[in-house]
Short mmCIF file of C-alpha atoms and ligand atoms in Angstrom, two decimals:
data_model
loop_
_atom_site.label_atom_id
_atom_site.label_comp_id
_atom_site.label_asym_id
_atom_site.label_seq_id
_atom_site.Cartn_x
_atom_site.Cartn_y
_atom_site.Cartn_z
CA UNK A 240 295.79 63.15 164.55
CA UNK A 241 296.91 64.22 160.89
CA UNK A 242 294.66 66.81 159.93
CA UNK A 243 294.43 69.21 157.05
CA UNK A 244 293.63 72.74 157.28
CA UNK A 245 291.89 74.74 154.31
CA UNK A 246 292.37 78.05 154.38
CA UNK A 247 295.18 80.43 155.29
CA UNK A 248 293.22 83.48 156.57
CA UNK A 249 292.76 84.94 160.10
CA UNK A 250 290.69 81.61 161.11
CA UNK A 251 293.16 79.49 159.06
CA UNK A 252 296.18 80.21 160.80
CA UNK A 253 294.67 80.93 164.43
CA UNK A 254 292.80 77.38 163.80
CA UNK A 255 296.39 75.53 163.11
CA UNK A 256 298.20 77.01 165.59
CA UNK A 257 295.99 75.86 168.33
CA UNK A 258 295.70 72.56 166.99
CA UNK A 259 299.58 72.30 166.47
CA UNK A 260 299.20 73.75 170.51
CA UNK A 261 297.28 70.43 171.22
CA UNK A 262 300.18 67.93 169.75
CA UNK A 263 298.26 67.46 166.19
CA UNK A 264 300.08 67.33 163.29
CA UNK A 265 298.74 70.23 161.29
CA UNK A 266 299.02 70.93 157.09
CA UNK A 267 297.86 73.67 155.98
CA UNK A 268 296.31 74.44 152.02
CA UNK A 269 296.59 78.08 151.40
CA UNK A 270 296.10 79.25 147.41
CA UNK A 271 297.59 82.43 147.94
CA UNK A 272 301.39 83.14 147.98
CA UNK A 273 301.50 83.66 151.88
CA UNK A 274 298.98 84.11 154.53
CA UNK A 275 295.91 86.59 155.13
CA UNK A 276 295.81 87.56 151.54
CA UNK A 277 292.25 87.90 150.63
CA UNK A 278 289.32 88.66 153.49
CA UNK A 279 292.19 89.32 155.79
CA UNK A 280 294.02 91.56 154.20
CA UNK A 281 293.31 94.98 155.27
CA UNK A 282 290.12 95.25 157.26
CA UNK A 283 289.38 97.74 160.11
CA UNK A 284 291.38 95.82 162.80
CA UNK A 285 287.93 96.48 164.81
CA UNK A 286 287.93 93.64 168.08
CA UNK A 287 286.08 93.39 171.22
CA UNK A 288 282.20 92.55 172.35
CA UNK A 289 281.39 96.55 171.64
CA UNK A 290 282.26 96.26 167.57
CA UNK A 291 280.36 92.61 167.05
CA UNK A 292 276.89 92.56 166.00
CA UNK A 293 274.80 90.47 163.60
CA UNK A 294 274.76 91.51 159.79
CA UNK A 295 270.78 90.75 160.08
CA UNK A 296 268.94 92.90 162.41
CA UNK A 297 265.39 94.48 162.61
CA UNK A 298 265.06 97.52 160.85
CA UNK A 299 268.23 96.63 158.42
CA UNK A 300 265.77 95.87 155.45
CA UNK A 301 263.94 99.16 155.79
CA UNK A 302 266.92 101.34 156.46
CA UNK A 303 268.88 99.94 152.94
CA UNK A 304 265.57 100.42 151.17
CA UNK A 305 265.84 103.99 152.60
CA UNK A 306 269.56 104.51 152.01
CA UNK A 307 269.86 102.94 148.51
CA UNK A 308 269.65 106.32 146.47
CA UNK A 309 272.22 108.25 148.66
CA UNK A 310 275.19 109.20 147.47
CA UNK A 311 277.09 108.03 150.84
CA UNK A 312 274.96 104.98 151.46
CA UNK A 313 276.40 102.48 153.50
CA UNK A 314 274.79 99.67 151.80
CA UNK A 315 274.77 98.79 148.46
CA UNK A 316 273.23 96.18 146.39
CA UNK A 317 275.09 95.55 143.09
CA UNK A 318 272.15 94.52 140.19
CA UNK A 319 271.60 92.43 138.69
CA UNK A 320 272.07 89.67 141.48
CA UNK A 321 272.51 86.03 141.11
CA UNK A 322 270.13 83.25 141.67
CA UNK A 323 271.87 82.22 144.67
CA UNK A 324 272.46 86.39 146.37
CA UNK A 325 268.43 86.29 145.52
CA UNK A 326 268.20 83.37 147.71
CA UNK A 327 270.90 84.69 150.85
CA UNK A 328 268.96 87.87 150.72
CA UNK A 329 265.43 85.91 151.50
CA UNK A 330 267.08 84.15 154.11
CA UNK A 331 268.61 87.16 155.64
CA UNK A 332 265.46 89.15 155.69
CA UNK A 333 263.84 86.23 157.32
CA UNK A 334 267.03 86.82 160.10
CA UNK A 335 265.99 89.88 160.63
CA UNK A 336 263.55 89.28 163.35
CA UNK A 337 264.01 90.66 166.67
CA UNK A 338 264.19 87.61 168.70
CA UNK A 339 266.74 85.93 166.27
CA UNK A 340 268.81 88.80 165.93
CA UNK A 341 269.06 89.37 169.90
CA UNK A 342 270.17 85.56 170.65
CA UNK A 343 273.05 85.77 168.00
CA UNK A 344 274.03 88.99 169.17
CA UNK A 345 274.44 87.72 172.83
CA UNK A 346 276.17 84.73 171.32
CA UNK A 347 278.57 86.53 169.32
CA UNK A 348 279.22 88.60 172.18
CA UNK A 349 280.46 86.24 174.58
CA UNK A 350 282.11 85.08 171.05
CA UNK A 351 284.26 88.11 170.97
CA UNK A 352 284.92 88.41 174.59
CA UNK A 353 286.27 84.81 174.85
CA UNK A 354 288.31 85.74 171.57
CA UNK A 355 289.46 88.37 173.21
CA UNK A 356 291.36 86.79 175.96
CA UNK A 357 292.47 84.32 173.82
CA UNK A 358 294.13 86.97 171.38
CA UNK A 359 295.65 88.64 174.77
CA UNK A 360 296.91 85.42 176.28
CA UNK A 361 298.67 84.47 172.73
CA UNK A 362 300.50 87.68 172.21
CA UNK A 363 301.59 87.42 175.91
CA UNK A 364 302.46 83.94 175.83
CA UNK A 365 304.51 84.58 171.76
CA UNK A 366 305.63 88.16 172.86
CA UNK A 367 304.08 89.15 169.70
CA UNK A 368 304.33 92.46 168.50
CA UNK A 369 301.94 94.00 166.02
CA UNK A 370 300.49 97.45 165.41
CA UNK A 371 297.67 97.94 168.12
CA UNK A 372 295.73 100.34 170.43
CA UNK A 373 293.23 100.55 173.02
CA UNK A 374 289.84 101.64 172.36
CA UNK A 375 286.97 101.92 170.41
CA UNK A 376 284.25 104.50 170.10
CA UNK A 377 281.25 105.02 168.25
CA UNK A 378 280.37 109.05 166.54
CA UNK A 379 276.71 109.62 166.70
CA UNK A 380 276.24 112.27 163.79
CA UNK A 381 272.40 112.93 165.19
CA UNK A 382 269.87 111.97 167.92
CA UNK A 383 268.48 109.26 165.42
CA UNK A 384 272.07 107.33 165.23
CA UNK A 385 272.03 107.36 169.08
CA UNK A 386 268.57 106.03 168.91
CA UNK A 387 269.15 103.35 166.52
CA UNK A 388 272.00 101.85 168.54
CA UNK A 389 269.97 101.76 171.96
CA UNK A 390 268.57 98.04 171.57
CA UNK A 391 272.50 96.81 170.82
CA UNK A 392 273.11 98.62 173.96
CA UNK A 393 270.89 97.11 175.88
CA UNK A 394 272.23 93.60 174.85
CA UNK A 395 275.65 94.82 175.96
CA UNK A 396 274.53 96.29 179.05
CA UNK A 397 272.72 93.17 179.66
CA UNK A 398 276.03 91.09 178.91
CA UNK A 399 278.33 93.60 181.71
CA UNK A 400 279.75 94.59 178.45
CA UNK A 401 281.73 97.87 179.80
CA UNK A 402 281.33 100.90 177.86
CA UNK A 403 279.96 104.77 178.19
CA UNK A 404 277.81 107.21 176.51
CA UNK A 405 279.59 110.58 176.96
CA UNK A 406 279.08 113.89 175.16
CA UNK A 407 281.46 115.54 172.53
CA UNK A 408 283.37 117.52 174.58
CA UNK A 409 284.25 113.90 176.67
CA UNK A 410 285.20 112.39 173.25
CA UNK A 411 287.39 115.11 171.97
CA UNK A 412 289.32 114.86 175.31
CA UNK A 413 289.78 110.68 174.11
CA UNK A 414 290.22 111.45 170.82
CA UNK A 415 291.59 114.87 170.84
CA UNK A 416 292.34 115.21 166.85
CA UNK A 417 288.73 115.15 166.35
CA UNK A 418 287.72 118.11 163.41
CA UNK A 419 286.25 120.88 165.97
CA UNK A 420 284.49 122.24 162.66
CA UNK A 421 282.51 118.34 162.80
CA UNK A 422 279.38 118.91 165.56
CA UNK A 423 277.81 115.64 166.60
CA UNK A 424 275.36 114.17 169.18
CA UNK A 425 277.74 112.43 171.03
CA UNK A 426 280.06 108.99 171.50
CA UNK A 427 279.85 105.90 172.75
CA UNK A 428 283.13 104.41 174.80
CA UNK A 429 284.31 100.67 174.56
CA UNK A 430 287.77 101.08 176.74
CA UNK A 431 288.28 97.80 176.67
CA UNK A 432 287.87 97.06 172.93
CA UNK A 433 291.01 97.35 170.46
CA UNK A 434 292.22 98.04 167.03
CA UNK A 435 295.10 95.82 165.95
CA UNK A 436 296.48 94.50 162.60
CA UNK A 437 295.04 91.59 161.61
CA UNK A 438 297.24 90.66 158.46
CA UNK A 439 299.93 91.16 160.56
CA UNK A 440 299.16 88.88 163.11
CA UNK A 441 298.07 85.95 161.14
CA UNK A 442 301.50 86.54 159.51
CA UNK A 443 303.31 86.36 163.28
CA UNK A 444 301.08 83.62 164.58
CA UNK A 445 301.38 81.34 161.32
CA UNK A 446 305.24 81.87 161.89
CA UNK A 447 304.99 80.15 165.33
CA UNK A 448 302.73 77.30 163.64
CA UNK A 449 305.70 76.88 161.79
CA UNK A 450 307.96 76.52 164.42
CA UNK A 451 305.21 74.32 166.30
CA UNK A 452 305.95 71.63 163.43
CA UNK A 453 302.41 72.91 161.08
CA UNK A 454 303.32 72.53 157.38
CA UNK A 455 302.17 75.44 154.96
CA UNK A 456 301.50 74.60 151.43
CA UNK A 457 301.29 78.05 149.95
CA UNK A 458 300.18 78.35 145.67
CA UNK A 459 297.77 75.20 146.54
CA UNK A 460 294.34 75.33 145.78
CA UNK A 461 292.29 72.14 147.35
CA UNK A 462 289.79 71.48 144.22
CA UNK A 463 287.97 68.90 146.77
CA UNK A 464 287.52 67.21 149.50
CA UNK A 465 285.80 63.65 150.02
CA UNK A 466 285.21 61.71 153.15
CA UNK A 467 284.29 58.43 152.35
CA UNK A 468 286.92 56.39 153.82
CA UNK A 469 288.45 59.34 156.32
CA UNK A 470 289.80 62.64 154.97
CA UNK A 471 291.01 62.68 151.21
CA UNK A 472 291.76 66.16 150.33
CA UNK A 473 292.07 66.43 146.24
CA UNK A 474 294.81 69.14 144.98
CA UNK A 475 294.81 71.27 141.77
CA UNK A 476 297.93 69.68 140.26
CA UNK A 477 298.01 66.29 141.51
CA UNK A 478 296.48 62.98 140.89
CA UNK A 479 296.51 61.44 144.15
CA UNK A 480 294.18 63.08 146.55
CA UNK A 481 296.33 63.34 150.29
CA UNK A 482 295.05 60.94 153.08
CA UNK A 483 293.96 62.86 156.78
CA UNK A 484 292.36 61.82 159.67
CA UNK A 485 289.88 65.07 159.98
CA UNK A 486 289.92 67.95 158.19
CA UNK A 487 289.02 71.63 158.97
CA UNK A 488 287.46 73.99 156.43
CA UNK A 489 288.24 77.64 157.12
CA UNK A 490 288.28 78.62 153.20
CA UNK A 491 286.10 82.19 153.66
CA UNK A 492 284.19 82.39 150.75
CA UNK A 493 285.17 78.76 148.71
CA UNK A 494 283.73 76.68 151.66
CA UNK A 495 280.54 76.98 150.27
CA UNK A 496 281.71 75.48 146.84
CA UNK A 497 283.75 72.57 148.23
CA UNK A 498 280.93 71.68 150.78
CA UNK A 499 278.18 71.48 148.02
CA UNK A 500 279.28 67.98 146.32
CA UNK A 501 279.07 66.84 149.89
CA UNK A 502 275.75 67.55 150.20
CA UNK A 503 276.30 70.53 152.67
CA UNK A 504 274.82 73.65 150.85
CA UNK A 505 275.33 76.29 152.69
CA UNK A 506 273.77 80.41 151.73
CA UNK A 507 277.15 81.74 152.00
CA UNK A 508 277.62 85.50 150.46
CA UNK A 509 280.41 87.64 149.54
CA UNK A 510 279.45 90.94 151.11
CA UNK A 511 282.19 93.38 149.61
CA UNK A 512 283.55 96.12 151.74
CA UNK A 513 287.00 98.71 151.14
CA UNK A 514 289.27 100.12 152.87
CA UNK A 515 292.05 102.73 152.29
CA UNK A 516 295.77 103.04 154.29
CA UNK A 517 297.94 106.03 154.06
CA UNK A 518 300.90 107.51 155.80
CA UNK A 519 300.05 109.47 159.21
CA UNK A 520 300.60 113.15 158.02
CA UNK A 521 300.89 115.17 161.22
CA UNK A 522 300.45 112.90 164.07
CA UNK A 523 298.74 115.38 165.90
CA UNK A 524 295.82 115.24 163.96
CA UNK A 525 295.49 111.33 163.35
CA UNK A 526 293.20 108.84 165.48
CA UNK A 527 294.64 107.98 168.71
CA UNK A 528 293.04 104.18 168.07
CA UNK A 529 289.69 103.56 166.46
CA UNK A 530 286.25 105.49 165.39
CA UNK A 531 283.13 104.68 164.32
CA UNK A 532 280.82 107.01 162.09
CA UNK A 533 277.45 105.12 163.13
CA UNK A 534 276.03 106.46 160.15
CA UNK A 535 278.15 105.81 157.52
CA UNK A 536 278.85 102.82 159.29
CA UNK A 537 282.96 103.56 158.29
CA UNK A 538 285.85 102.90 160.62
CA UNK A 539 288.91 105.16 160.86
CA UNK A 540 291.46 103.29 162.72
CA UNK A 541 295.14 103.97 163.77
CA UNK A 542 297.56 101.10 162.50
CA UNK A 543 301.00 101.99 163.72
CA UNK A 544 302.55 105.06 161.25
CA UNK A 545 298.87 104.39 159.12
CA UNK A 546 295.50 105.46 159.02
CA UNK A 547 293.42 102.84 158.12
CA UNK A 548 289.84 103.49 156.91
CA UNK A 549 287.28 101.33 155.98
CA UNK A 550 283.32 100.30 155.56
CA UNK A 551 280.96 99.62 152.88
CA UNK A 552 278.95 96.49 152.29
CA UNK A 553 277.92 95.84 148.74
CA UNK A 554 276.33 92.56 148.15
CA UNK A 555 276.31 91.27 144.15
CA UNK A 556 279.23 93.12 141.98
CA UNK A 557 282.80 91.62 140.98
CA UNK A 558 285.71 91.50 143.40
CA UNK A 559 288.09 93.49 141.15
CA UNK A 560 285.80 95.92 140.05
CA UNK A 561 285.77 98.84 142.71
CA UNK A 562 282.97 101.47 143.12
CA UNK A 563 284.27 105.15 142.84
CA UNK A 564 281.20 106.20 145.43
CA UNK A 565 282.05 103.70 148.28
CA UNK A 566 286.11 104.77 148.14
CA UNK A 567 284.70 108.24 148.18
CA UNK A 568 282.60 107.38 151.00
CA UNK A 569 285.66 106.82 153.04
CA UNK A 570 287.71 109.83 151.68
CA UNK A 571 284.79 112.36 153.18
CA UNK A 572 284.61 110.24 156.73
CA UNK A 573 288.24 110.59 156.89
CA UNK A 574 288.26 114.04 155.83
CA UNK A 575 285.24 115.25 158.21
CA UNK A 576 286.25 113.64 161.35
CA UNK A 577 290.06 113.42 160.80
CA UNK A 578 291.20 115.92 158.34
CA UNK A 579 295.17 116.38 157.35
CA UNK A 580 295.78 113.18 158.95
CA UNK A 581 296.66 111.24 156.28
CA UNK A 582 299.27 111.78 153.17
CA UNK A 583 296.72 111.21 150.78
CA UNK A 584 298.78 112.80 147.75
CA UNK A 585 301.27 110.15 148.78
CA UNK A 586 300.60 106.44 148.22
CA UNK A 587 297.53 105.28 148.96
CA UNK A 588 295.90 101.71 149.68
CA UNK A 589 292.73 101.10 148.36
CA UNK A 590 291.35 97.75 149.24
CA UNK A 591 288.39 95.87 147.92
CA UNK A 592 287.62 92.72 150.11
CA UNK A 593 284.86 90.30 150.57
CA UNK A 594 283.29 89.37 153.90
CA UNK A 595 282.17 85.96 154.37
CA UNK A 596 279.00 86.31 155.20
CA UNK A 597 276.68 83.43 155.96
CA UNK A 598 272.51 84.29 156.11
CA UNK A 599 271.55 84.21 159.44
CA UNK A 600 274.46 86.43 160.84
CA UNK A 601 277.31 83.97 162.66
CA UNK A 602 279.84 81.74 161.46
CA UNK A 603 279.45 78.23 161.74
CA UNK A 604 282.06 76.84 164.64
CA UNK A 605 281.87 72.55 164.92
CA UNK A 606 281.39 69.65 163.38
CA UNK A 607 280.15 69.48 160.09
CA UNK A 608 278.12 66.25 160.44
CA UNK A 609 280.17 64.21 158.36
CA UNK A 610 282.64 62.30 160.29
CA UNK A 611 286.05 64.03 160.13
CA UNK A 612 284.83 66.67 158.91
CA UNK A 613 284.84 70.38 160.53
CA UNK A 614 283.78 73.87 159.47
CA UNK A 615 285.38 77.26 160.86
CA UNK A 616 283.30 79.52 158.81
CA UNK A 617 281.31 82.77 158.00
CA UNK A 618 283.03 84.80 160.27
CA UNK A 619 280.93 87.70 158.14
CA UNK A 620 282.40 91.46 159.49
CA UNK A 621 284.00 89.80 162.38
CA UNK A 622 286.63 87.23 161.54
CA UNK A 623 289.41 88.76 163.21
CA UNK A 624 287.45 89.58 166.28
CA UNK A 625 286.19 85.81 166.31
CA UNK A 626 289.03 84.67 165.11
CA UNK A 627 291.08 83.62 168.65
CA UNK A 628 288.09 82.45 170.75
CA UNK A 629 286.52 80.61 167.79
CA UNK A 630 290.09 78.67 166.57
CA UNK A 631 290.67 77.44 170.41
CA UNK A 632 286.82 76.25 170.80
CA UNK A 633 287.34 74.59 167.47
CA UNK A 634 290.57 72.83 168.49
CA UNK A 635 288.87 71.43 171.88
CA UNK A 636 286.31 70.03 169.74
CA UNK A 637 288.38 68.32 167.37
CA UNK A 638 290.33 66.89 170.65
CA UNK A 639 286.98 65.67 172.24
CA UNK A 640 287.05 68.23 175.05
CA UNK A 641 284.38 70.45 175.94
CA UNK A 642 285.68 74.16 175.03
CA UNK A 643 285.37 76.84 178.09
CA UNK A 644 282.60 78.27 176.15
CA UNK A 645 279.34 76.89 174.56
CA UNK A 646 279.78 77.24 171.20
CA UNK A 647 276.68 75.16 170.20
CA UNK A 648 274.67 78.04 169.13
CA UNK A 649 276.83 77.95 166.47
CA UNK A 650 276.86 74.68 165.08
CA UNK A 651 276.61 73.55 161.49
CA UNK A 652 272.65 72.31 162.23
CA UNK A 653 270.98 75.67 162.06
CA UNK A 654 272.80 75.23 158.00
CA UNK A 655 269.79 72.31 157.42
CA UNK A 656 266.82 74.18 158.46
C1 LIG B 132 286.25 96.34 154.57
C2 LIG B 132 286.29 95.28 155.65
C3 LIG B 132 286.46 95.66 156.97
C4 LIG B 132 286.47 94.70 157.98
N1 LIG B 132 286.69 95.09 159.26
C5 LIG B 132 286.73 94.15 160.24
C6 LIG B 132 286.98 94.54 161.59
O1 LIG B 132 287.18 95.71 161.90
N2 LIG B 132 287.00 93.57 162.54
C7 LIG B 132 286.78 92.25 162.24
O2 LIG B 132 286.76 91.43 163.14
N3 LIG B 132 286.55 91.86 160.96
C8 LIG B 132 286.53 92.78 159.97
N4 LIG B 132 286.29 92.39 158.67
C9 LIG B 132 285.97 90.97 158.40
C10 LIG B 132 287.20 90.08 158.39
O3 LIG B 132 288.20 90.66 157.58
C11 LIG B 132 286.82 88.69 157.88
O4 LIG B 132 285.73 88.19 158.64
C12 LIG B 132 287.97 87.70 158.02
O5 LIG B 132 289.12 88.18 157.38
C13 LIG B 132 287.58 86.35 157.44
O6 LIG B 132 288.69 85.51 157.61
P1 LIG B 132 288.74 84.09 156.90
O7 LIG B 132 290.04 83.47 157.29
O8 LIG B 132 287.48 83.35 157.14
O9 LIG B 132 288.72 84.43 155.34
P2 LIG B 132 289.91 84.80 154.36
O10 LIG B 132 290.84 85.76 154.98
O11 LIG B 132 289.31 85.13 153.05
O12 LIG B 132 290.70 83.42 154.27
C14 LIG B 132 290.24 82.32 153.52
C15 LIG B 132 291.49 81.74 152.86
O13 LIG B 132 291.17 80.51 152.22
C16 LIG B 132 291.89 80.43 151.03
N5 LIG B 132 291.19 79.48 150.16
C17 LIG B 132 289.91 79.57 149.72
N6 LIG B 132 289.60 78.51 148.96
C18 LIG B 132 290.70 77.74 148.91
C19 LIG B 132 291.01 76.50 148.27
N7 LIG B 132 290.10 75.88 147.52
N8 LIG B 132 292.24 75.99 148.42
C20 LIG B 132 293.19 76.63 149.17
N9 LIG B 132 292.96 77.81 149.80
C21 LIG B 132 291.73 78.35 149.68
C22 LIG B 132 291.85 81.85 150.49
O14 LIG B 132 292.85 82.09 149.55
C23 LIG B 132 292.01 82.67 151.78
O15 LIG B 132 293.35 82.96 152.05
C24 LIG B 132 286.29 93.33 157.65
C25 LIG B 132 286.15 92.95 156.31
C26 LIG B 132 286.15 93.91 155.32
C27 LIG B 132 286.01 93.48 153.88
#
């Protein structure tokens, strides 16, 4: 089949390259000058079943009420907000019930694991080499963080999702530049998660779409798509929309405008987050792979020669405009877990980046319900941990096969309710 792909992102290029993988003949429509340069640019690198979890959970809306004065607060809500944030946030709140949030969670679980050993197999199978490490654990500042996490735990334990609870002195010996000045409650262990560099990746892996015969049209925005008589896909520039036979929308936060004129709206928000990257300092007192601070909610994550830091969620606001107390946020994690790691007098990389973040919690993974048409979407925090598993289940659905896991909790449907 000829199909177009929209969107050059993490699910972009991991959705091309598997359908390129299945003999289709793939073009992609990226605006951007290259690949993985908006959402994807320079997020925690977090993958694995331990790091996914829903954005809506019970509890959430009470503990953002509670944190929305502090300084340090993990969530912020930018006023005033927009008709259609006012209407996300109903629908999220409504998402927040127990029984909802534990069935996504044990569907994006088995998500991420699947993803997982997708991502391994393809960097096997390419011999691709990109900044990575094994690991992932959680700080627990205080009795109450441990307590909070407990019912995720149980969903994990539930799934044979491997991990530990261990005490600080076992963490310092994983993590040994831990500050010793820093006392906390104590860790949780995910061995078999990973940090790993998702720009760089999608920047390998759309390099072997090349060489699998996808076309990349970089500096082309799609203004719209219509599927009356099969796949026309309309660009900014030209007069004659281009002709497919299906179509896959993996656009991050413009799906939800190109869906709307076809009757498809879906409550997609832009939940802003930052990070920061700087130059290891003294290696012996950087991350060996990747933290947690459960209650800042801020990752500090080794990339290769980097330390990469990042967190915040900030719903309403601009994209360019970046808040002084969320980067500072991130500064005093670094500084009271890690400190003298980084060169921060050197360059620094601050990064402001938007999470596609659909109401209910997970992305939407299958066919639109218009014919041709199909949605890789609202990947939320966890695009690049999704992004593997949910790319190869997309591609078997677009060949008619039934993927090796059920990805029907995550069909476009639940979008009409
Ligand atoms: C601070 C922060 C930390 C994060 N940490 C993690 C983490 O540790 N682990 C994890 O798994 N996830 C993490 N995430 C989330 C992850 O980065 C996203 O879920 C993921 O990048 C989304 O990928 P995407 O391809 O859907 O979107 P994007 O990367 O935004 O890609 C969409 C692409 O579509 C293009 N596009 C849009 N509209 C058009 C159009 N009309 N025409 C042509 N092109 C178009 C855009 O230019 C863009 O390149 C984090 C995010 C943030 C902000």
């Amino acid at each position: 089949m000829r199909i177009a792909v929209i969107g050059a992102g993490i699910i972009g290029v991991t959705t091309a390259y598997e359908l390129a993988c299945d003999g289709h003949e793939v073009s992609v429509f990226e605006r951007r000058g290259t690949a993985a340069e908006e959402a994807s640019f320079a997020n925690a690198g977090l993958a694995g079943p331990g790091y996914v979890t829903p954005c809506a959970a019970p509890g959430m809306p009470a503990n953002i009420i509670g944190q929305l004065l502090s300084r340090y607060a993990p969530i912020q809500i930018s006023l005033p907000l927009s008709g259609r944030e006012m209407a996300w946030m109903w629908k999220w709140y409504r998402a927040c019930r127990l029984d909802t949030s534990l069935t996504y969670r044990t569907q994006l679980q088995r998500l991420a694991s699947y993803s997982q050993e997708r991502l391994h197999h393809i960097t096997a199978d390419l011999k691709l080499v990109y900044e990575r490490s094994d690991g992932h654990m959680v700080l627990l500042r205080s009795r109450r963080d441990s307590k909070l996490l407990q019912p995720g735990l149980q969903v994990l334990r539930d799934a044979g999702v491997s991990f530990k609870e261990i005490s600080p002195v076992d963490a310092r010996k994983l993590e040994t530049a831990l500050n010793p000045d820093t006392a906390f409650f104590g860790a949780v262990h995910w061995p078999e998660d990973e940090v790993g560099n998702c720009r760089q990746f999608a920047l390998l892996l759309k390099n072997e779409a090349q060489r699998r015969g996808v076309e990349f049209s970089f500096n082309t925005a799609v203004t719209h798509i219509t599927c009356s008589n099969g796949i026309a896909v309309a660009v900014a520039g030209e007069n004659t929309p281009r002709q497919y036979d299906a179509a896959v929308l993996c656009a991050g936060l413009d799906s939800a405008r190109l869906l709307a004129p076809l009757g498809l709206r879906i409550a997609l928000a832009a939940v802003h987050g930052y990070s920061i990257s700087a130059a290891i300092r003294e290696p012996l007192n950087a991350p060996r792979s990747a933290v947690m601070d459960q209650r800042y909610k801020v990752a500090i994550s080794r990339l290769g020669n980097r330390v990469r830091v990042a967190g915040g969620a900030e719903l309403g606001g601009s994209p360019e405009r970046k808040r002084t107390s969320s980067l500072q946020t991130l500064y005093k994690v670094l500084h009271d877990w890690f400190p003298g790691a980084a060169n921060l007098t050197g360059s620094v990389q601050e990064w402001k980046g938007a999470r596609p973040v659909l109401a209910d919690g997970p992305p939407v993974v299958g066919a639109s319900g218009i014919a041709g048409l199909w949605l890789n979407l609202g990947h939320g925090a966890s695009g690049w941990a999704l992004s593997c598993g949910s790319a190869r289940a997309l591609a078997d659905l677009v060949s008619g096969k039934k993927p090796d896991l059920d990805v029907s909790g995550f069909g476009a449907g639940r979008l009409r309710a």
